[in-house]
Each structure stands twice: as C-alpha cells, then as structure tokens.
Amino acid sequence: MKIKVYIFILLILSFKSNAQIEGKFRHQICKVGPNCFGYRFYKNGFFEFHYSQDVLGRGIIKGKYLKVSDTLKLIPDKVYFSKPTTVLETYGKDLSSIKISIVWQRTFKIGEIEEDIKTKWYVSINDGEYTETDEEGILIVPKTEIKKIKIKDLFRSNDDSGLVQDSFLLNTDKNNIEIFVSESDVVDKNPMTSWMTKKLLIRGRKLYPITFEAEEAYLGKKKTYYKRID
C-alpha cells in the first residue's frame, strides 16, 4: 500500500514539474534600451518572442516550446512573409475630431489566410504623453494639427523612454488615419530566429538564458533574465 501511495505522489510531482506555463516575460535589458525582448507562453505549448532590436528591427517570432522540469526548450517557426507597415490617410465624416486606428498585421505563410489583429495600443501625438486606445486599437482626439505619431505595444506600456519607438511623420489635413503595423518586415527567413535564446531556466517568476546572450556582456550574468510582467 505504501509503495502505491509513493508512486502516486511521484506521478503528481512529475506532472506538476512538467506542466505547461502561461504568461508574459520581459527582458531586463528593456529598462536601459534600445533593445527589448519579451516572451509570451501559452498553455497549449506555443510561444511568441517579441523583439525590438537596433540592427534587425522589430517583430515577433512564433513557435512551440517543451517544458521539462525547470527547463524550457523553444522551437521557433520559420517566417515566410509579412505585409509592410503602411499609413493610410482619408477624410472622415466628423471634421471636428481625428480618428486614429491601429491594425496589427500578423505574419503568415504563403498560401495561408492573412490575419489582421485589432488590439489595444499606446499612442503619442506630437511627442506628447502616451494615451491608450480602446480594445479595437482606435483613438479619437479633438481636431488638431498632427505632425508626428508614436506607438508602442503592451510589452512596452510601462516604459517612459529609452526604447526604439514606432514613429510616423505626417503632413496632412485629413482626419482619419489608419496605421497598419507589420509584425515583421522580413521575407523568407528571419535572422533573429537563429539569434534568439532557445533554452531558458525557470526560477520562480524569472527565466534565465542557459545559452549565452549578448545582453549578458552589458548587464552581467546575474542580471540577464526575463521577468514575469503579468
């Protein structure tokens, strides 16, 4: 009887240690910029790697992960195609206000159905304070002269400065502005796929790279980690 109970306890502990994880983790390098990296893990075994890098630009890499005990092994998908970031300017019905709409263009493989995502963003007009859009990515402001719009996503919502921003210079009197943000500006293979960290060690609310990261040379090994932000 004792042996059966012991085996049962071991099975439960083994299941818990290998259970999938869920949540968003952001690299400590984001505090000093200009580079910023973040992971989002889903319980179904998939992940997203969000990156903003001074050489390779900004984008998202998706893939699958395998959790064994306290270690994560990431297997990224290949990126094939993405529509370029574009800004459309038209006249809206209400001339007393300006409507800013932001649409996130997801990366897709050739032959697949293109997918555009509407979600919340943070918008700065003419280098002013950042304001949240609604859940559809829409912000309506009183009619004003707009020369510059900056946007940032949820991974960078708590940062005031020091990060590479998506910035758009405008010279228009039109009051309906649609920004279609590309998830990744690469075609075929993304070099960030081979550069990203693919093995991580779980330590509470932190993930430590098992393989070397370039950020380690700047922050030091003890401070080079991803911290849970949700």
mmCIF file with all atom_site columns, C-alpha atoms in Angstrom:
data_model
loop_
_atom_site.group_PDB
_atom_site.id
_atom_site.type_symbol
_atom_site.label_atom_id
_atom_site.label_alt_id
_atom_site.label_comp_id
_atom_site.label_asym_id
_atom_site.label_entity_id
_atom_site.label_seq_id
_atom_site.pdbx_PDB_ins_code
_atom_site.Cartn_x
_atom_site.Cartn_y
_atom_site.Cartn_z
_atom_site.occupancy
_atom_site.B_iso_or_equiv
_atom_site.pdbx_formal_charge
_atom_site.auth_seq_id
_atom_site.auth_comp_id
_atom_site.auth_asym_id
_atom_site.auth_atom_id
_atom_site.pdbx_PDB_model_num
ATOM 1   C CA . MET A 1 1   ? 0.000   0.000  0.000   1.00 0.00 ? 1   MET A CA 1
ATOM 2   C CA . LYS A 1 2   ? 2.812   2.408  0.924   1.00 0.00 ? 2   LYS A CA 1
ATOM 3   C CA . ILE A 1 3   ? 4.575   1.697  -2.372  1.00 0.00 ? 3   ILE A CA 1
ATOM 4   C CA . LYS A 1 4   ? 1.426   2.579  -4.357  1.00 0.00 ? 4   LYS A CA 1
ATOM 5   C CA . VAL A 1 5   ? 0.999   5.856  -2.434  1.00 0.00 ? 5   VAL A CA 1
ATOM 6   C CA . TYR A 1 6   ? 4.669   6.693  -3.037  1.00 0.00 ? 6   TYR A CA 1
ATOM 7   C CA . ILE A 1 7   ? 4.346   6.040  -6.770  1.00 0.00 ? 7   ILE A CA 1
ATOM 8   C CA . PHE A 1 8   ? 1.152   8.130  -6.899  1.00 0.00 ? 8   PHE A CA 1
ATOM 9   C CA . ILE A 1 9   ? 2.906   11.075 -5.209  1.00 0.00 ? 9   ILE A CA 1
ATOM 10  C CA . LEU A 1 10  ? 5.826   10.817 -7.624  1.00 0.00 ? 10  LEU A CA 1
ATOM 11  C CA . LEU A 1 11  ? 3.437   10.882 -10.590 1.00 0.00 ? 11  LEU A CA 1
ATOM 12  C CA . ILE A 1 12  ? 1.717   14.021 -9.262  1.00 0.00 ? 12  ILE A CA 1
ATOM 13  C CA . LEU A 1 13  ? 5.048   15.796 -8.661  1.00 0.00 ? 13  LEU A CA 1
ATOM 14  C CA . SER A 1 14  ? 6.255   14.800 -12.104 1.00 0.00 ? 14  SER A CA 1
ATOM 15  C CA . PHE A 1 15  ? 3.070   16.126 -13.716 1.00 0.00 ? 15  PHE A CA 1
ATOM 16  C CA . LYS A 1 16  ? 3.353   19.460 -11.920 1.00 0.00 ? 16  LYS A CA 1
ATOM 17  C CA . SER A 1 17  ? 7.016   19.910 -12.776 1.00 0.00 ? 17  SER A CA 1
ATOM 18  C CA . ASN A 1 18  ? 6.330   19.280 -16.459 1.00 0.00 ? 18  ASN A CA 1
ATOM 19  C CA . ALA A 1 19  ? 3.061   21.258 -16.673 1.00 0.00 ? 19  ALA A CA 1
ATOM 20  C CA . GLN A 1 20  ? 2.928   23.948 -19.326 1.00 0.00 ? 20  GLN A CA 1
ATOM 21  C CA . ILE A 1 21  ? 3.414   27.599 -18.391 1.00 0.00 ? 21  ILE A CA 1
ATOM 22  C CA . GLU A 1 22  ? 1.434   30.700 -19.303 1.00 0.00 ? 22  GLU A CA 1
ATOM 23  C CA . GLY A 1 23  ? 2.266   34.382 -19.149 1.00 0.00 ? 23  GLY A CA 1
ATOM 24  C CA . LYS A 1 24  ? 4.417   37.253 -20.406 1.00 0.00 ? 24  LYS A CA 1
ATOM 25  C CA . PHE A 1 25  ? 8.093   37.723 -19.542 1.00 0.00 ? 25  PHE A CA 1
ATOM 26  C CA . ARG A 1 26  ? 10.202  40.788 -20.387 1.00 0.00 ? 26  ARG A CA 1
ATOM 27  C CA . HIS A 1 27  ? 13.996  41.045 -20.509 1.00 0.00 ? 27  HIS A CA 1
ATOM 28  C CA . GLN A 1 28  ? 15.786  43.314 -18.033 1.00 0.00 ? 28  GLN A CA 1
ATOM 29  C CA . ILE A 1 29  ? 17.613  44.961 -20.965 1.00 0.00 ? 29  ILE A CA 1
ATOM 30  C CA . CYS A 1 30  ? 14.317  46.732 -21.761 1.00 0.00 ? 30  CYS A CA 1
ATOM 31  C CA . LYS A 1 31  ? 14.956  49.077 -18.817 1.00 0.00 ? 31  LYS A CA 1
ATOM 32  C CA . VAL A 1 32  ? 18.026  50.564 -20.481 1.00 0.00 ? 32  VAL A CA 1
ATOM 33  C CA . GLY A 1 33  ? 17.239  50.165 -24.208 1.00 0.00 ? 33  GLY A CA 1
ATOM 34  C CA . PRO A 1 34  ? 17.392  50.495 -27.122 1.00 0.00 ? 34  PRO A CA 1
ATOM 35  C CA . ASN A 1 35  ? 16.915  46.714 -27.435 1.00 0.00 ? 35  ASN A CA 1
ATOM 36  C CA . CYS A 1 36  ? 13.942  44.982 -25.847 1.00 0.00 ? 36  CYS A CA 1
ATOM 37  C CA . PHE A 1 37  ? 12.872  41.321 -25.807 1.00 0.00 ? 37  PHE A CA 1
ATOM 38  C CA . GLY A 1 38  ? 9.853   39.519 -24.393 1.00 0.00 ? 38  GLY A CA 1
ATOM 39  C CA . TYR A 1 39  ? 8.290   36.053 -24.394 1.00 0.00 ? 39  TYR A CA 1
ATOM 40  C CA . ARG A 1 40  ? 4.634   35.123 -24.188 1.00 0.00 ? 40  ARG A CA 1
ATOM 41  C CA . PHE A 1 41  ? 3.855   31.496 -23.369 1.00 0.00 ? 41  PHE A CA 1
ATOM 42  C CA . TYR A 1 42  ? 0.534   29.732 -23.845 1.00 0.00 ? 42  TYR A CA 1
ATOM 43  C CA . LYS A 1 43  ? -0.664  26.591 -22.075 1.00 0.00 ? 43  LYS A CA 1
ATOM 44  C CA . ASN A 1 44  ? -1.208  24.850 -25.408 1.00 0.00 ? 44  ASN A CA 1
ATOM 45  C CA . GLY A 1 45  ? 2.562   24.649 -25.908 1.00 0.00 ? 45  GLY A CA 1
ATOM 46  C CA . PHE A 1 46  ? 3.016   27.651 -28.192 1.00 0.00 ? 46  PHE A CA 1
ATOM 47  C CA . PHE A 1 47  ? 5.042   30.814 -27.600 1.00 0.00 ? 47  PHE A CA 1
ATOM 48  C CA . GLU A 1 48  ? 5.648   34.261 -29.084 1.00 0.00 ? 48  GLU A CA 1
ATOM 49  C CA . PHE A 1 49  ? 9.029   36.006 -28.974 1.00 0.00 ? 49  PHE A CA 1
ATOM 50  C CA . HIS A 1 50  ? 8.650   39.796 -29.189 1.00 0.00 ? 50  HIS A CA 1
ATOM 51  C CA . TYR A 1 51  ? 11.786  41.701 -30.110 1.00 0.00 ? 51  TYR A CA 1
ATOM 52  C CA . SER A 1 52  ? 12.866  45.278 -30.772 1.00 0.00 ? 52  SER A CA 1
ATOM 53  C CA . GLN A 1 53  ? 16.481  45.281 -31.903 1.00 0.00 ? 53  GLN A CA 1
ATOM 54  C CA . ASP A 1 54  ? 18.650  48.121 -33.169 1.00 0.00 ? 54  ASP A CA 1
ATOM 55  C CA . VAL A 1 55  ? 20.024  46.102 -36.103 1.00 0.00 ? 55  VAL A CA 1
ATOM 56  C CA . LEU A 1 56  ? 17.279  43.592 -37.001 1.00 0.00 ? 56  LEU A CA 1
ATOM 57  C CA . GLY A 1 57  ? 14.325  45.854 -36.255 1.00 0.00 ? 57  GLY A CA 1
ATOM 58  C CA . ARG A 1 58  ? 11.071  44.935 -34.560 1.00 0.00 ? 58  ARG A CA 1
ATOM 59  C CA . GLY A 1 59  ? 8.976   41.795 -34.935 1.00 0.00 ? 59  GLY A CA 1
ATOM 60  C CA . ILE A 1 60  ? 7.504   38.642 -33.456 1.00 0.00 ? 60  ILE A CA 1
ATOM 61  C CA . ILE A 1 61  ? 8.663   35.047 -33.833 1.00 0.00 ? 61  ILE A CA 1
ATOM 62  C CA . LYS A 1 62  ? 6.244   32.243 -33.023 1.00 0.00 ? 62  LYS A CA 1
ATOM 63  C CA . GLY A 1 63  ? 6.829   28.585 -32.319 1.00 0.00 ? 63  GLY A CA 1
ATOM 64  C CA . LYS A 1 64  ? 6.418   25.679 -29.901 1.00 0.00 ? 64  LYS A CA 1
ATOM 65  C CA . TYR A 1 65  ? 8.065   25.070 -26.552 1.00 0.00 ? 65  TYR A CA 1
ATOM 66  C CA . LEU A 1 66  ? 8.796   21.968 -24.487 1.00 0.00 ? 66  LEU A CA 1
ATOM 67  C CA . LYS A 1 67  ? 8.915   22.190 -20.690 1.00 0.00 ? 67  LYS A CA 1
ATOM 68  C CA . VAL A 1 68  ? 10.839  19.504 -18.830 1.00 0.00 ? 68  VAL A CA 1
ATOM 69  C CA . SER A 1 69  ? 11.136  20.070 -15.087 1.00 0.00 ? 69  SER A CA 1
ATOM 70  C CA . ASP A 1 70  ? 12.616  23.597 -14.745 1.00 0.00 ? 70  ASP A CA 1
ATOM 71  C CA . THR A 1 71  ? 13.868  23.952 -18.318 1.00 0.00 ? 71  THR A CA 1
ATOM 72  C CA . LEU A 1 72  ? 12.199  25.381 -21.424 1.00 0.00 ? 72  LEU A CA 1
ATOM 73  C CA . LYS A 1 73  ? 13.279  24.391 -24.927 1.00 0.00 ? 73  LYS A CA 1
ATOM 74  C CA . LEU A 1 74  ? 11.965  26.652 -27.713 1.00 0.00 ? 74  LEU A CA 1
ATOM 75  C CA . ILE A 1 75  ? 11.442  25.574 -31.324 1.00 0.00 ? 75  ILE A CA 1
ATOM 76  C CA . PRO A 1 76  ? 10.714  28.649 -33.478 1.00 0.00 ? 76  PRO A CA 1
ATOM 77  C CA . ASP A 1 77  ? 8.671   28.534 -36.667 1.00 0.00 ? 77  ASP A CA 1
ATOM 78  C CA . LYS A 1 78  ? 10.062  29.873 -39.917 1.00 0.00 ? 78  LYS A CA 1
ATOM 79  C CA . VAL A 1 79  ? 8.815   33.265 -41.049 1.00 0.00 ? 79  VAL A CA 1
ATOM 80  C CA . TYR A 1 80  ? 7.822   33.462 -44.686 1.00 0.00 ? 80  TYR A CA 1
ATOM 81  C CA . PHE A 1 81  ? 6.049   36.713 -45.423 1.00 0.00 ? 81  PHE A CA 1
ATOM 82  C CA . SER A 1 82  ? 4.652   39.877 -43.870 1.00 0.00 ? 82  SER A CA 1
ATOM 83  C CA . LYS A 1 83  ? 2.885   42.892 -45.314 1.00 0.00 ? 83  LYS A CA 1
ATOM 84  C CA . PRO A 1 84  ? 4.871   46.137 -44.886 1.00 0.00 ? 84  PRO A CA 1
ATOM 85  C CA . THR A 1 85  ? 3.901   48.773 -42.328 1.00 0.00 ? 85  THR A CA 1
ATOM 86  C CA . THR A 1 86  ? 1.726   51.406 -44.020 1.00 0.00 ? 86  THR A CA 1
ATOM 87  C CA . VAL A 1 87  ? -0.217  54.557 -43.112 1.00 0.00 ? 87  VAL A CA 1
ATOM 88  C CA . LEU A 1 88  ? -3.463  55.491 -44.876 1.00 0.00 ? 88  LEU A CA 1
ATOM 89  C CA . GLU A 1 89  ? -4.952  58.989 -44.600 1.00 0.00 ? 89  GLU A CA 1
ATOM 90  C CA . THR A 1 90  ? -8.548  59.757 -45.599 1.00 0.00 ? 90  THR A CA 1
ATOM 91  C CA . TYR A 1 91  ? -11.335 62.169 -44.718 1.00 0.00 ? 91  TYR A CA 1
ATOM 92  C CA . GLY A 1 92  ? -13.782 61.073 -42.020 1.00 0.00 ? 92  GLY A CA 1
ATOM 93  C CA . LYS A 1 93  ? -17.341 62.284 -41.510 1.00 0.00 ? 93  LYS A CA 1
ATOM 94  C CA . ASP A 1 94  ? -16.705 64.148 -38.227 1.00 0.00 ? 94  ASP A CA 1
ATOM 95  C CA . LEU A 1 95  ? -14.403 67.020 -39.191 1.00 0.00 ? 95  LEU A CA 1
ATOM 96  C CA . SER A 1 96  ? -14.185 68.232 -35.565 1.00 0.00 ? 96  SER A CA 1
ATOM 97  C CA . SER A 1 97  ? -12.152 65.183 -34.480 1.00 0.00 ? 97  SER A CA 1
ATOM 98  C CA . ILE A 1 98  ? -9.356  62.909 -35.647 1.00 0.00 ? 98  ILE A CA 1
ATOM 99  C CA . LYS A 1 99  ? -9.687  59.142 -35.622 1.00 0.00 ? 99  LYS A CA 1
ATOM 100 C CA . ILE A 1 100 ? -6.510  57.082 -35.326 1.00 0.00 ? 100 ILE A CA 1
ATOM 101 C CA . SER A 1 101 ? -6.840  53.347 -35.982 1.00 0.00 ? 101 SER A CA 1
ATOM 102 C CA . ILE A 1 102 ? -4.027  50.836 -35.471 1.00 0.00 ? 102 ILE A CA 1
ATOM 103 C CA . VAL A 1 103 ? -4.157  47.369 -37.004 1.00 0.00 ? 103 VAL A CA 1
ATOM 104 C CA . TRP A 1 104 ? -1.592  44.647 -36.261 1.00 0.00 ? 104 TRP A CA 1
ATOM 105 C CA . GLN A 1 105 ? -0.720  42.666 -39.396 1.00 0.00 ? 105 GLN A CA 1
ATOM 106 C CA . ARG A 1 106 ? 0.240   39.126 -38.422 1.00 0.00 ? 106 ARG A CA 1
ATOM 107 C CA . THR A 1 107 ? 2.987   37.264 -40.221 1.00 0.00 ? 107 THR A CA 1
ATOM 108 C CA . PHE A 1 108 ? 1.656   34.443 -42.384 1.00 0.00 ? 108 PHE A CA 1
ATOM 109 C CA . LYS A 1 109 ? 2.987   31.658 -44.564 1.00 0.00 ? 109 LYS A CA 1
ATOM 110 C CA . ILE A 1 110 ? 2.476   31.717 -48.298 1.00 0.00 ? 110 ILE A CA 1
ATOM 111 C CA . GLY A 1 111 ? -0.865  30.117 -49.078 1.00 0.00 ? 111 GLY A CA 1
ATOM 112 C CA . GLU A 1 112 ? -2.376  30.815 -45.653 1.00 0.00 ? 112 GLU A CA 1
ATOM 113 C CA . ILE A 1 113 ? -5.149  33.312 -44.930 1.00 0.00 ? 113 ILE A CA 1
ATOM 114 C CA . GLU A 1 114 ? -3.841  36.718 -43.887 1.00 0.00 ? 114 GLU A CA 1
ATOM 115 C CA . GLU A 1 115 ? -4.832  37.696 -40.351 1.00 0.00 ? 115 GLU A CA 1
ATOM 116 C CA . ASP A 1 116 ? -5.149  41.247 -39.031 1.00 0.00 ? 116 ASP A CA 1
ATOM 117 C CA . ILE A 1 117 ? -5.492  41.699 -35.266 1.00 0.00 ? 117 ILE A CA 1
ATOM 118 C CA . LYS A 1 118 ? -7.183  44.626 -33.542 1.00 0.00 ? 118 LYS A CA 1
ATOM 119 C CA . THR A 1 119 ? -5.903  45.165 -30.004 1.00 0.00 ? 119 THR A CA 1
ATOM 120 C CA . LYS A 1 120 ? -5.005  47.911 -27.524 1.00 0.00 ? 120 LYS A CA 1
ATOM 121 C CA . TRP A 1 121 ? -2.007  50.195 -28.222 1.00 0.00 ? 121 TRP A CA 1
ATOM 122 C CA . TYR A 1 122 ? -0.422  53.292 -26.672 1.00 0.00 ? 122 TYR A CA 1
ATOM 123 C CA . VAL A 1 123 ? -0.253  56.442 -28.810 1.00 0.00 ? 123 VAL A CA 1
ATOM 124 C CA . SER A 1 124 ? 1.767   59.656 -28.508 1.00 0.00 ? 124 SER A CA 1
ATOM 125 C CA . ILE A 1 125 ? 0.819   62.649 -30.669 1.00 0.00 ? 125 ILE A CA 1
ATOM 126 C CA . ASN A 1 126 ? 3.496   65.262 -31.439 1.00 0.00 ? 126 ASN A CA 1
ATOM 127 C CA . ASP A 1 127 ? 5.773   63.803 -28.722 1.00 0.00 ? 127 ASP A CA 1
ATOM 128 C CA . GLY A 1 128 ? 3.074   64.235 -26.068 1.00 0.00 ? 128 GLY A CA 1
ATOM 129 C CA . GLU A 1 129 ? 2.085   61.787 -23.322 1.00 0.00 ? 129 GLU A CA 1
ATOM 130 C CA . TYR A 1 130 ? 1.055   58.279 -24.318 1.00 0.00 ? 130 TYR A CA 1
ATOM 131 C CA . THR A 1 131 ? -2.696  57.580 -24.372 1.00 0.00 ? 131 THR A CA 1
ATOM 132 C CA . GLU A 1 132 ? -4.397  54.187 -24.512 1.00 0.00 ? 132 GLU A CA 1
ATOM 133 C CA . THR A 1 133 ? -6.566  53.268 -27.455 1.00 0.00 ? 133 THR A CA 1
ATOM 134 C CA . ASP A 1 134 ? -9.674  51.175 -26.960 1.00 0.00 ? 134 ASP A CA 1
ATOM 135 C CA . GLU A 1 135 ? -9.598  47.381 -27.315 1.00 0.00 ? 135 GLU A CA 1
ATOM 136 C CA . GLU A 1 136 ? -10.001 47.756 -31.090 1.00 0.00 ? 136 GLU A CA 1
ATOM 137 C CA . GLY A 1 137 ? -6.905  49.952 -31.416 1.00 0.00 ? 137 GLY A CA 1
ATOM 138 C CA . ILE A 1 138 ? -8.926  53.138 -32.009 1.00 0.00 ? 138 ILE A CA 1
ATOM 139 C CA . LEU A 1 139 ? -8.234  56.572 -30.504 1.00 0.00 ? 139 LEU A CA 1
ATOM 140 C CA . ILE A 1 140 ? -10.396 59.633 -31.190 1.00 0.00 ? 140 ILE A CA 1
ATOM 141 C CA . VAL A 1 141 ? -8.997  63.072 -30.314 1.00 0.00 ? 141 VAL A CA 1
ATOM 142 C CA . PRO A 1 142 ? -10.177 66.648 -30.945 1.00 0.00 ? 142 PRO A CA 1
ATOM 143 C CA . LYS A 1 143 ? -9.178  68.152 -34.309 1.00 0.00 ? 143 LYS A CA 1
ATOM 144 C CA . THR A 1 144 ? -5.558  69.275 -34.160 1.00 0.00 ? 144 THR A CA 1
ATOM 145 C CA . GLU A 1 145 ? -2.514  69.511 -36.408 1.00 0.00 ? 145 GLU A CA 1
ATOM 146 C CA . ILE A 1 146 ? -0.678  66.209 -36.222 1.00 0.00 ? 146 ILE A CA 1
ATOM 147 C CA . LYS A 1 147 ? 2.917   66.118 -37.394 1.00 0.00 ? 147 LYS A CA 1
ATOM 148 C CA . LYS A 1 148 ? 4.102   63.011 -35.590 1.00 0.00 ? 148 LYS A CA 1
ATOM 149 C CA . ILE A 1 149 ? 2.577   59.832 -34.143 1.00 0.00 ? 149 ILE A CA 1
ATOM 150 C CA . LYS A 1 150 ? 4.451   57.306 -31.994 1.00 0.00 ? 150 LYS A CA 1
ATOM 151 C CA . ILE A 1 151 ? 3.013   53.967 -30.908 1.00 0.00 ? 151 ILE A CA 1
ATOM 152 C CA . LYS A 1 152 ? 4.120   51.157 -28.612 1.00 0.00 ? 152 LYS A CA 1
ATOM 153 C CA . ASP A 1 153 ? 2.618   47.809 -27.710 1.00 0.00 ? 153 ASP A CA 1
ATOM 154 C CA . LEU A 1 154 ? 1.637   46.215 -24.387 1.00 0.00 ? 154 LEU A CA 1
ATOM 155 C CA . PHE A 1 155 ? 5.138   44.860 -23.753 1.00 0.00 ? 155 PHE A CA 1
ATOM 156 C CA . ARG A 1 156 ? 6.446   48.417 -23.581 1.00 0.00 ? 156 ARG A CA 1
ATOM 157 C CA . SER A 1 157 ? 3.477   50.037 -21.838 1.00 0.00 ? 157 SER A CA 1
ATOM 158 C CA . ASN A 1 158 ? 5.361   50.790 -18.589 1.00 0.00 ? 158 ASN A CA 1
ATOM 159 C CA . ASP A 1 159 ? 8.444   52.328 -20.225 1.00 0.00 ? 159 ASP A CA 1
ATOM 160 C CA . ASP A 1 160 ? 8.637   56.122 -20.446 1.00 0.00 ? 160 ASP A CA 1
ATOM 161 C CA . SER A 1 161 ? 11.689  56.361 -22.679 1.00 0.00 ? 161 SER A CA 1
ATOM 162 C CA . GLY A 1 162 ? 14.855  54.641 -23.826 1.00 0.00 ? 162 GLY A CA 1
ATOM 163 C CA . LEU A 1 163 ? 13.246  52.208 -26.275 1.00 0.00 ? 163 LEU A CA 1
ATOM 164 C CA . VAL A 1 164 ? 13.069  52.145 -30.029 1.00 0.00 ? 164 VAL A CA 1
ATOM 165 C CA . GLN A 1 165 ? 9.628   53.513 -30.892 1.00 0.00 ? 165 GLN A CA 1
ATOM 166 C CA . ASP A 1 166 ? 7.490   53.081 -33.986 1.00 0.00 ? 166 ASP A CA 1
ATOM 167 C CA . SER A 1 167 ? 7.350   56.660 -35.220 1.00 0.00 ? 167 SER A CA 1
ATOM 168 C CA . PHE A 1 168 ? 5.393   58.138 -38.145 1.00 0.00 ? 168 PHE A CA 1
ATOM 169 C CA . LEU A 1 169 ? 5.888   61.657 -39.539 1.00 0.00 ? 169 LEU A CA 1
ATOM 170 C CA . LEU A 1 170 ? 2.744   63.154 -41.064 1.00 0.00 ? 170 LEU A CA 1
ATOM 171 C CA . ASN A 1 171 ? 1.878   66.212 -43.137 1.00 0.00 ? 171 ASN A CA 1
ATOM 172 C CA . THR A 1 172 ? -1.826  66.038 -43.801 1.00 0.00 ? 172 THR A CA 1
ATOM 173 C CA . ASP A 1 173 ? -5.102  67.801 -43.104 1.00 0.00 ? 173 ASP A CA 1
ATOM 174 C CA . LYS A 1 174 ? -7.072  64.546 -43.237 1.00 0.00 ? 174 LYS A CA 1
ATOM 175 C CA . ASN A 1 175 ? -8.772  63.353 -40.078 1.00 0.00 ? 175 ASN A CA 1
ATOM 176 C CA . ASN A 1 176 ? -8.935  59.570 -40.484 1.00 0.00 ? 176 ASN A CA 1
ATOM 177 C CA . ILE A 1 177 ? -5.522  57.957 -40.004 1.00 0.00 ? 177 ILE A CA 1
ATOM 178 C CA . GLU A 1 178 ? -5.092  54.182 -40.264 1.00 0.00 ? 178 GLU A CA 1
ATOM 179 C CA . ILE A 1 179 ? -1.760  52.615 -39.270 1.00 0.00 ? 179 ILE A CA 1
ATOM 180 C CA . PHE A 1 180 ? -1.175  49.027 -40.376 1.00 0.00 ? 180 PHE A CA 1
ATOM 181 C CA . VAL A 1 181 ? 1.733   47.721 -38.298 1.00 0.00 ? 181 VAL A CA 1
ATOM 182 C CA . SER A 1 182 ? 3.743   44.851 -39.699 1.00 0.00 ? 182 SER A CA 1
ATOM 183 C CA . GLU A 1 183 ? 4.540   42.066 -37.255 1.00 0.00 ? 183 GLU A CA 1
ATOM 184 C CA . SER A 1 184 ? 7.853   41.561 -39.030 1.00 0.00 ? 184 SER A CA 1
ATOM 185 C CA . ASP A 1 185 ? 9.397   43.322 -42.001 1.00 0.00 ? 185 ASP A CA 1
ATOM 186 C CA . VAL A 1 186 ? 11.275  40.257 -43.229 1.00 0.00 ? 186 VAL A CA 1
ATOM 187 C CA . VAL A 1 187 ? 10.673  37.973 -46.162 1.00 0.00 ? 187 VAL A CA 1
ATOM 188 C CA . ASP A 1 188 ? 11.557  34.252 -46.069 1.00 0.00 ? 188 ASP A CA 1
ATOM 189 C CA . LYS A 1 189 ? 13.997  33.673 -43.173 1.00 0.00 ? 189 LYS A CA 1
ATOM 190 C CA . ASN A 1 190 ? 14.319  35.936 -40.157 1.00 0.00 ? 190 ASN A CA 1
ATOM 191 C CA . PRO A 1 191 ? 17.935  36.090 -38.853 1.00 0.00 ? 191 PRO A CA 1
ATOM 192 C CA . MET A 1 192 ? 16.552  36.729 -35.350 1.00 0.00 ? 192 MET A CA 1
ATOM 193 C CA . THR A 1 193 ? 15.331  33.115 -35.368 1.00 0.00 ? 193 THR A CA 1
ATOM 194 C CA . SER A 1 194 ? 18.898  31.857 -35.095 1.00 0.00 ? 194 SER A CA 1
ATOM 195 C CA . TRP A 1 195 ? 19.967  34.590 -32.639 1.00 0.00 ? 195 TRP A CA 1
ATOM 196 C CA . MET A 1 196 ? 17.144  34.247 -30.108 1.00 0.00 ? 196 MET A CA 1
ATOM 197 C CA . THR A 1 197 ? 17.605  32.287 -26.883 1.00 0.00 ? 197 THR A CA 1
ATOM 198 C CA . LYS A 1 198 ? 16.150  28.792 -27.258 1.00 0.00 ? 198 LYS A CA 1
ATOM 199 C CA . LYS A 1 199 ? 16.835  27.351 -23.789 1.00 0.00 ? 199 LYS A CA 1
ATOM 200 C CA . LEU A 1 200 ? 15.657  29.006 -20.574 1.00 0.00 ? 200 LEU A CA 1
ATOM 201 C CA . LEU A 1 201 ? 15.857  28.045 -16.898 1.00 0.00 ? 201 LEU A CA 1
ATOM 202 C CA . ILE A 1 202 ? 12.755  28.678 -14.757 1.00 0.00 ? 202 ILE A CA 1
ATOM 203 C CA . ARG A 1 203 ? 13.384  30.273 -11.374 1.00 0.00 ? 203 ARG A CA 1
ATOM 204 C CA . GLY A 1 204 ? 10.099  31.432 -9.857  1.00 0.00 ? 204 GLY A CA 1
ATOM 205 C CA . ARG A 1 205 ? 8.926   34.481 -11.824 1.00 0.00 ? 205 ARG A CA 1
ATOM 206 C CA . LYS A 1 206 ? 12.189  34.710 -13.743 1.00 0.00 ? 206 LYS A CA 1
ATOM 207 C CA . LEU A 1 207 ? 13.609  32.948 -16.793 1.00 0.00 ? 207 LEU A CA 1
ATOM 208 C CA . TYR A 1 208 ? 17.391  32.742 -17.126 1.00 0.00 ? 208 TYR A CA 1
ATOM 209 C CA . PRO A 1 209 ? 19.062  32.073 -20.510 1.00 0.00 ? 209 PRO A CA 1
ATOM 210 C CA . ILE A 1 210 ? 21.005  28.813 -20.466 1.00 0.00 ? 210 ILE A CA 1
ATOM 211 C CA . THR A 1 211 ? 22.896  29.756 -23.617 1.00 0.00 ? 211 THR A CA 1
ATOM 212 C CA . PHE A 1 212 ? 24.912  32.981 -23.853 1.00 0.00 ? 212 PHE A CA 1
ATOM 213 C CA . GLU A 1 213 ? 23.127  36.231 -24.747 1.00 0.00 ? 213 GLU A CA 1
ATOM 214 C CA . ALA A 1 214 ? 24.846  39.369 -25.983 1.00 0.00 ? 214 ALA A CA 1
ATOM 215 C CA . GLU A 1 215 ? 23.000  41.333 -23.269 1.00 0.00 ? 215 GLU A CA 1
ATOM 216 C CA . GLU A 1 216 ? 24.971  39.392 -20.668 1.00 0.00 ? 216 GLU A CA 1
ATOM 217 C CA . ALA A 1 217 ? 28.095  41.387 -21.586 1.00 0.00 ? 217 ALA A CA 1
ATOM 218 C CA . TYR A 1 218 ? 26.239  44.610 -20.631 1.00 0.00 ? 218 TYR A CA 1
ATOM 219 C CA . LEU A 1 219 ? 24.108  43.567 -17.656 1.00 0.00 ? 219 LEU A CA 1
ATOM 220 C CA . GLY A 1 220 ? 26.236  40.774 -16.217 1.00 0.00 ? 220 GLY A CA 1
ATOM 221 C CA . LYS A 1 221 ? 25.116  37.171 -15.891 1.00 0.00 ? 221 LYS A CA 1
ATOM 222 C CA . LYS A 1 222 ? 23.121  37.655 -12.656 1.00 0.00 ? 222 LYS A CA 1
ATOM 223 C CA . LYS A 1 223 ? 21.029  40.484 -14.112 1.00 0.00 ? 223 LYS A CA 1
ATOM 224 C CA . THR A 1 224 ? 20.455  38.904 -17.528 1.00 0.00 ? 224 THR A CA 1
ATOM 225 C CA . TYR A 1 225 ? 16.985  37.378 -17.221 1.00 0.00 ? 225 TYR A CA 1
ATOM 226 C CA . TYR A 1 226 ? 13.351  37.683 -18.262 1.00 0.00 ? 226 TYR A CA 1
ATOM 227 C CA . LYS A 1 227 ? 10.907  38.741 -15.523 1.00 0.00 ? 227 LYS A CA 1
ATOM 228 C CA . ARG A 1 228 ? 7.207   37.950 -15.496 1.00 0.00 ? 228 ARG A CA 1
ATOM 229 C CA . ILE A 1 229 ? 5.171   41.123 -16.109 1.00 0.00 ? 229 ILE A CA 1
ATOM 230 C CA . ASP A 1 230 ? 1.552   39.940 -15.789 1.00 0.00 ? 230 ASP A CA 1
#
